PDB file of C-alpha atoms in Angstrom:
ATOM      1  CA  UNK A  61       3.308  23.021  -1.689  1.00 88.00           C
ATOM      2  CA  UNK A  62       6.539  21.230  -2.299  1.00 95.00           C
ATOM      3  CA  UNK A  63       6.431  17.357  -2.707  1.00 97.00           C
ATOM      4  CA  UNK A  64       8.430  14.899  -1.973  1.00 97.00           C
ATOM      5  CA  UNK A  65       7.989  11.289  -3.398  1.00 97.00           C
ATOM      6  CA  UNK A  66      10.266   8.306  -1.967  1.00 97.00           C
ATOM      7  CA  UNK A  67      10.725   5.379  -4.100  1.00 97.00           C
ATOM      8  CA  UNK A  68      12.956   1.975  -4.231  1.00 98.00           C
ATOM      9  CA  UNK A  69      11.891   0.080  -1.491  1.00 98.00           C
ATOM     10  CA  UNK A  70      10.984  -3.577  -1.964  1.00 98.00           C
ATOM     11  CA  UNK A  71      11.606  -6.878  -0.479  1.00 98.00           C
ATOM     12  CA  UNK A  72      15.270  -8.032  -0.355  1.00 98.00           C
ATOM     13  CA  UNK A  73      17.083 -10.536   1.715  1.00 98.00           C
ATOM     14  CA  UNK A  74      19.293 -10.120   4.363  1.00 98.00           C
ATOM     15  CA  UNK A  75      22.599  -9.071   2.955  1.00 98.00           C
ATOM     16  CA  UNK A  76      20.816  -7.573   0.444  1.00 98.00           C
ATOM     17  CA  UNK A  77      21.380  -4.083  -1.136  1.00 98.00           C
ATOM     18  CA  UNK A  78      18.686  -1.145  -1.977  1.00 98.00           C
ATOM     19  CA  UNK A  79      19.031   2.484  -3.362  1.00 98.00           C
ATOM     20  CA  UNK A  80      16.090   4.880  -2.087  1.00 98.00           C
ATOM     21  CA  UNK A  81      15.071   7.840  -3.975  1.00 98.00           C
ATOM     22  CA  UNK A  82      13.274  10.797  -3.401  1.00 98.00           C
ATOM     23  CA  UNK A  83      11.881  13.301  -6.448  1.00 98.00           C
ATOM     24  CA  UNK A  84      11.610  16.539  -4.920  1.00 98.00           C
ATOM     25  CA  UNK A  85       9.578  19.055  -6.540  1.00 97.00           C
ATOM     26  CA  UNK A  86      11.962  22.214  -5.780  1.00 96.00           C
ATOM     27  CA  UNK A  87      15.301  23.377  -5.748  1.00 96.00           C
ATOM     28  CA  UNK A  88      16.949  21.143  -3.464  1.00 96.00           C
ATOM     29  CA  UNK A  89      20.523  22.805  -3.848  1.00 95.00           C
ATOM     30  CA  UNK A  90      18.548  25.697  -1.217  1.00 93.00           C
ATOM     31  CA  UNK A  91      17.734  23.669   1.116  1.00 95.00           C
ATOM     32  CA  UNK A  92      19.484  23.801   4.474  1.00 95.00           C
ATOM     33  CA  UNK A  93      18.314  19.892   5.565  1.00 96.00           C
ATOM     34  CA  UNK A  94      18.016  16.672   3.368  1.00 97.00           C
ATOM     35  CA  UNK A  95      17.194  13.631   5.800  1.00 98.00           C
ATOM     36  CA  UNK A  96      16.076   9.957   5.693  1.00 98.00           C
ATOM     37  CA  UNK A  97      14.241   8.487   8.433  1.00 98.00           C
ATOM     38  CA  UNK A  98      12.573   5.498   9.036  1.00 98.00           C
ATOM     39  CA  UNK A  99       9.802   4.171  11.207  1.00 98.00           C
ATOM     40  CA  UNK A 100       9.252   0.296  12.162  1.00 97.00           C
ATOM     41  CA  UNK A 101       6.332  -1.171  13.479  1.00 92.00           C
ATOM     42  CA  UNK A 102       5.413  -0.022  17.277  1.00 94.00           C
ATOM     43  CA  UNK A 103       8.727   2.238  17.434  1.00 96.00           C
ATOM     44  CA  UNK A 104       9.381   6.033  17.179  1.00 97.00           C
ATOM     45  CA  UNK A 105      10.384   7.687  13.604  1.00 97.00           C
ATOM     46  CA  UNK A 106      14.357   7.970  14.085  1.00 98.00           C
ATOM     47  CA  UNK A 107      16.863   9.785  11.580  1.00 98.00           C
ATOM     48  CA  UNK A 108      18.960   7.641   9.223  1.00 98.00           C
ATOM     49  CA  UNK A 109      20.851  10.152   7.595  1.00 98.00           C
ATOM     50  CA  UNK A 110      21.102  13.931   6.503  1.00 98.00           C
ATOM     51  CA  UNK A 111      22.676  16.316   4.125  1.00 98.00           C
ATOM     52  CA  UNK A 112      22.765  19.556   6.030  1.00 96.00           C
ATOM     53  CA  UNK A 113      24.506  22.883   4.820  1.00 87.00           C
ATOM     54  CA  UNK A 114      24.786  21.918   1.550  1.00 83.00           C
ATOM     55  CA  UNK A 115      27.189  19.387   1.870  1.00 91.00           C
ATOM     56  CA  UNK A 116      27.854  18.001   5.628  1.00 96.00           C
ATOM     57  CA  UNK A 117      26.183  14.185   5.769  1.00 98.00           C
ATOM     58  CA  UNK A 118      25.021  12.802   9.159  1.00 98.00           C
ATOM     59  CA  UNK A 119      24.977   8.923   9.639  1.00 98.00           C
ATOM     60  CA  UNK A 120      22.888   7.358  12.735  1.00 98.00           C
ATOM     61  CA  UNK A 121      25.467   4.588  14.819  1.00 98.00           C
ATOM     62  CA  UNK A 122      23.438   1.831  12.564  1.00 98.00           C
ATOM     63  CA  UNK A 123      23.622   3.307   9.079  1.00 98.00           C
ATOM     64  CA  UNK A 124      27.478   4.437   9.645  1.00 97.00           C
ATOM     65  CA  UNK A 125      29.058   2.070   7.124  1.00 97.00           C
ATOM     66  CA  UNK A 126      26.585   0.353   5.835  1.00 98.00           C
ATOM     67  CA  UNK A 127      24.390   3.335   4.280  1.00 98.00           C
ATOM     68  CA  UNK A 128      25.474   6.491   1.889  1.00 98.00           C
ATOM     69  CA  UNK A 129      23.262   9.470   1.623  1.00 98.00           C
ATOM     70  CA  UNK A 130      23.909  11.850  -1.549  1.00 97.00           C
ATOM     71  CA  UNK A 131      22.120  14.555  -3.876  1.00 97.00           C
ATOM     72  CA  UNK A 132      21.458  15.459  -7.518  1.00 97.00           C
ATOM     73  CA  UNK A 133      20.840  18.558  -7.660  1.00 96.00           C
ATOM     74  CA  UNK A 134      20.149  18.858 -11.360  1.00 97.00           C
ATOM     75  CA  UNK A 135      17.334  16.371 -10.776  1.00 98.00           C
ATOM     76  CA  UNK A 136      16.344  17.777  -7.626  1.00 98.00           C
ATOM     77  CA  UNK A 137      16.575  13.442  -6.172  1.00 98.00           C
ATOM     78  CA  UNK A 138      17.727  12.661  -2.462  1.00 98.00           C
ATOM     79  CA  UNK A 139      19.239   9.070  -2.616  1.00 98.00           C
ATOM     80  CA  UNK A 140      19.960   6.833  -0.124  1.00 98.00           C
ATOM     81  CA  UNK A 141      22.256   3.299  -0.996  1.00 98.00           C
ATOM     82  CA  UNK A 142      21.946   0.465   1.414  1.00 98.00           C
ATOM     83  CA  UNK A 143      24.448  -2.295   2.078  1.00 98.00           C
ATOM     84  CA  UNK A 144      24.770  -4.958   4.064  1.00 98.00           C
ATOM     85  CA  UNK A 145      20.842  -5.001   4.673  1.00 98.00           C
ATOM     86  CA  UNK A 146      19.839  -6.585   7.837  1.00 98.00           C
ATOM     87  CA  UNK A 147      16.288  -7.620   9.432  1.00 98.00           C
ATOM     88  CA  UNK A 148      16.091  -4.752  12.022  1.00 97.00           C
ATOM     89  CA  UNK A 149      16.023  -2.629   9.007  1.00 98.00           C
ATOM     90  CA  UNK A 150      12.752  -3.372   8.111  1.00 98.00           C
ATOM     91  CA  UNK A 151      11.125  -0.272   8.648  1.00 98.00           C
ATOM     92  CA  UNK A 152       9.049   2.925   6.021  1.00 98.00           C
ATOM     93  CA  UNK A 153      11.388   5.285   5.495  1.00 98.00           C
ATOM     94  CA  UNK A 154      10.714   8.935   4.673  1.00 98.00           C
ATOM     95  CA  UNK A 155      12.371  11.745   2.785  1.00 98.00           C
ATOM     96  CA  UNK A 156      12.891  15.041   4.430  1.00 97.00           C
ATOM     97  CA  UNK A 157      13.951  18.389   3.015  1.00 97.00           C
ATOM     98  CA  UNK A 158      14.326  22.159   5.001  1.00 96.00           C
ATOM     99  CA  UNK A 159      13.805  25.122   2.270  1.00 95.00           C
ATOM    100  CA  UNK A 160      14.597  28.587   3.533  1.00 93.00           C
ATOM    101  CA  UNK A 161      11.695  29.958   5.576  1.00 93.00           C
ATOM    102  CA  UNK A 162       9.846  27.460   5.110  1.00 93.00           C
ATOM    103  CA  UNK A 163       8.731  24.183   7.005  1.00 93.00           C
ATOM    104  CA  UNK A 164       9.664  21.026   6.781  1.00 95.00           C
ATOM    105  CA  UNK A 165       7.989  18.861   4.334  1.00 97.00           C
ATOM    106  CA  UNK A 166       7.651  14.918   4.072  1.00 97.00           C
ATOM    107  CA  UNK A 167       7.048  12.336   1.461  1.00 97.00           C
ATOM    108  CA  UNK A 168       4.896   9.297   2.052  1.00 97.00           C
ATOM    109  CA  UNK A 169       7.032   6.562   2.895  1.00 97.00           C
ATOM    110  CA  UNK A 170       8.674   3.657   0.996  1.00 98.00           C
ATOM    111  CA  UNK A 171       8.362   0.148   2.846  1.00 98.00           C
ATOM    112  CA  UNK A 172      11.880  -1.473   2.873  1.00 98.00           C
ATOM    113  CA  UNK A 173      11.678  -5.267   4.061  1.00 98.00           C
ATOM    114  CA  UNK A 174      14.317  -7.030   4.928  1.00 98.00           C
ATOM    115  CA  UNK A 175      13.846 -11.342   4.893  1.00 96.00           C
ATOM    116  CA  UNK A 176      14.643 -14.432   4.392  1.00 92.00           C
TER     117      UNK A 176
END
C-alpha cells in the first residue's frame, strides 16, 4: 500500500504563514494527481490545490494567491506554503496522490488552526 503522511500544521495567528508536507512512500514523479484538501468542522472535504500531469497546478478561488503547491520529486514530498493565513482556514487538510492504475490514496490529516 502506498502511504502518505501530512505534516506542518500547528497553531498560527491570523496573518500567519505555514508550509504543509506530505512524505509519500512512492514515486511521485508517476503520478497523474497531487492534491491538498481540507475539511473544517460540519463542512464537506473541498480541494485546495493540485499538481496534475506532471506539472499543471490547480488553485481553489480562496487559495489563488495566497497558497503555492509544489513537488520534490527526489524526496518523493508534496508541499503546500500558506500566506496570508486567515480564520476560515482552520480546517485538516489531506494529501492526495493518483499512481497509474491505481486508486487514490490519502494521508491522515494535519490540523491547521488559524487564531488569535
Amino acid at each position: 500500500q502506498v502511504q502518505l503522511v501530512e505534516s506542518g500544521g500547528g497553531l498560527v495567528e491570523p496573518g500567519g504563514s505555514l508550509r504543509l508536507s506530505c512524505a509519500v512512500s512512492a514515486r511521485i514523479s508517476s503520478a497523474y494527481h497531487l492534491g491538498w484538501y481540507r475539511q473544517a468542522p460540519g463542512k464537506e472535504r473541498e480541494l485546495v490545490a493540485r499538481i496534475v500531469d506532471g506539472d499543471i497546478t490547480n488553485y481553489a478561488d480562496f487559495a489563488e494567491g495566497r497558497f503555492t503547491i509544489s513537488k520534490d520529486n527526489a524526496a518523493n514530498t508534496v508541499y503546500l506554503q500558506m500566506d496570508n493565513l486567515k480564520p476560515e482556514d482552520t480546517a485538516v487538510y489531506y494529501c492526495n496522490v493518483g499512481l497509474p492504475r491505481s486508486p487514490w490514496f490519502w494521508g491522515q490529516g494535519t490540523q491547521v488552526t488559524v487564531s488569535s
